[in-house]
Amino acid sequence: MSEHAVVAEGVGKVFNAGSTDQVEALKGIDLTIEGGEFVSLIGPSGCGKSTLLRLIGDLVQPSSGRLEVNGKTPHQARLDRDYAMVFQKATLLEWRTVGKNVQLPLEIMGVDKADRERRSRDYLDLVQLGEFVDHYPWQLSGGMQQRVAIARGLVFDPALLLMDEPFGALDEMTRERMQMELMDIWRRTGKTVVFVTHSIPEAVFLSTRVVVMSPRPGRITDVIDVDLPQPRTFDTRESTPYYEKMTEVREALRAAGVGVE
Amino acid sequence: MEVVEGTSRRVEGRDASNRSPIPPAFRSLVWFLAILASLVLAWELYKVVGKALEGIVPLPVRPDNKSMPHVWDIVGVLFTRRLPNEPILLVVLLRESLFTFREALIGFAVGTAVGFSLAIAFSQSRLLERAFMPYVVASQTVPLVAIAPIIVIWGAKIGWPVWISVSIISAYLVFFPVAINTLRGLRSPDPTAMELMRSYAAGRRDTLWKVQAPAAMPFIFSALKISATASVVGALVGELPSSLNQGLGRALLSFMYTFITGPEKLFAAILVASLLSMSFVGVIATVEHYVLRNRRGSR
Ligand SMILES: Nc1ncnc2c1ncn2[C@@H]1O[C@H](COP(=O)(O)OP(=O)(O)OP(=O)(O)O)[C@@H](O)[C@H]1O
Ligand SMILES: [Mg+2]
């Protein structure tokens, strides 16, 4: 049908429907993401950002509405390995070395050993953990583990990246470097990225569009186009339009009834 | 006296090369010997104190040499011959142990295989679990002393060698802890790890072997250690109602009949039986240490 990367029409999600701990996590989500876009989801804790990513990834089923990923059902897109999910928690397998963790998706997808090893090395180098290939996850810091998870997401070159606060556990320096790397990968490969963050500067710096959400029930209150010139560089962070966009996002969050930092 | 502190500093931290210089196996051996020594001491102390208090205070067990032989007599009898042309009792008992151990090992292997199969089947289907788990649990409420003679009699009717029946009795005790613990282990992975596999559209087989089974390993090893002792108990109890003229169970039984004339022989046989179980558990603990050597907290 269409060439959209993600289409959501009137999507709602109710957890534990009918019981006393029923939660309406999302309500009436309408969102279309074009192929090659970089879209950030921003909003306070509990507004359903992770749930929306899980819905796109066919890891939970919507209670209402319709979803489409790469012109297919989310189910089919998952079977076609169209996307990689980088979870909020690193979720590495503790009995596998860092290298073997990154190779996990390649193993499942039947990539041969030499190729697996080469690619896992390349992506570990990218996240600057090349020398930790034979370490075990528990020998790494939280931020390093998260970078391994990012390498594991990138390693099989999916068209769509679903990233849930991937840089949340990183220090400011590493975070900015990882942002540049991600920008670079995104521009080079033309991937579509859906990126959850709590940080207004991060959302504005990375995105082509910022989706502002508010809680109870989780819904989209605003969508802000970020038309800052590409490629974004160090100078972007000091430009006036960048500050104006940040103000716009901050005000959108406040208008949604959300107190921000 | 001055106490010297910090002589055995525990090394902690993420760096795997900073291991404690004392291997854990050695440390646990020292503890084992220390506790063994205190048990021996307690036994002998009971005899001494009991003799003084006898007739004044009611005692659970009479402290005389007919009921509680001296430890050295128990150990000593291991090195005596019952008949001049026979090897020493220790060798006789070790031979019988070997026979029993073979039965136990076969029971252990069969029971473990059954336990794993049940756990894998149940982990794949809640329906199977709900249908069959009650029977698995019920099977363990039937007392072993009741079921052992039945299995032996049935085995004889079919015409099996007796040791097969004994191994089946052993397997009957083994499969339960293996099934229960393995199932728990297969369900133990972080739900996000399961979601990760789902996001790769991984099949059940990949999810089982790459995530669930490795996560289950610590659970499986606890079960195997319980089952190792259970397999020996099962083999010993299985030998009792059988017509075997071999095995440690038979030896225990015959020494029970001659307890009055030689109580230390029964205790010696019990000693050898515990040694057998402990060595079996020790082997499994060693394998465990090797298999789980790269897990968090293993270094
Ligand atoms: N599996 C679940 N079962 C029940 N309720 C859930 C489940 N997952 C999420 N929820 C609920 O849905 C709501 C949205 O959760 P979600 O994790 O999507 O929020 P979030 O925006 O990602 O928050 P955060 O920024 O803290 O990660 C919350 O109220 C949460 O309690
Ligand atoms: Mg979240």
Short mmCIF file of C-alpha atoms and ligand atoms in Angstrom, two decimals, chain A residues 45-46 48-51 54 88 164-165 196 198, ligand 2:
data_model
loop_
_atom_site.label_atom_id
_atom_site.label_comp_id
_atom_site.label_asym_id
_atom_site.label_seq_id
_atom_site.Cartn_x
_atom_site.Cartn_y
_atom_site.Cartn_z
CA SER A 45 7.36 9.06 32.89
CA GLY A 46 4.37 6.77 32.40
CA GLY A 48 3.27 5.35 27.27
CA LYS A 49 6.42 5.95 25.22
CA SER A 50 7.79 2.46 25.80
CA THR A 51 4.35 1.01 25.18
CA ARG A 54 6.38 -2.10 21.89
CA GLN A 88 15.39 0.84 28.13
CA ASP A 164 13.98 3.42 24.18
CA GLU A 165 16.10 5.98 26.03
CA VAL A 196 12.38 7.83 23.13
CA HIS A 198 13.49 12.57 28.39
MG MG C 2 9.74 3.73 29.15
#
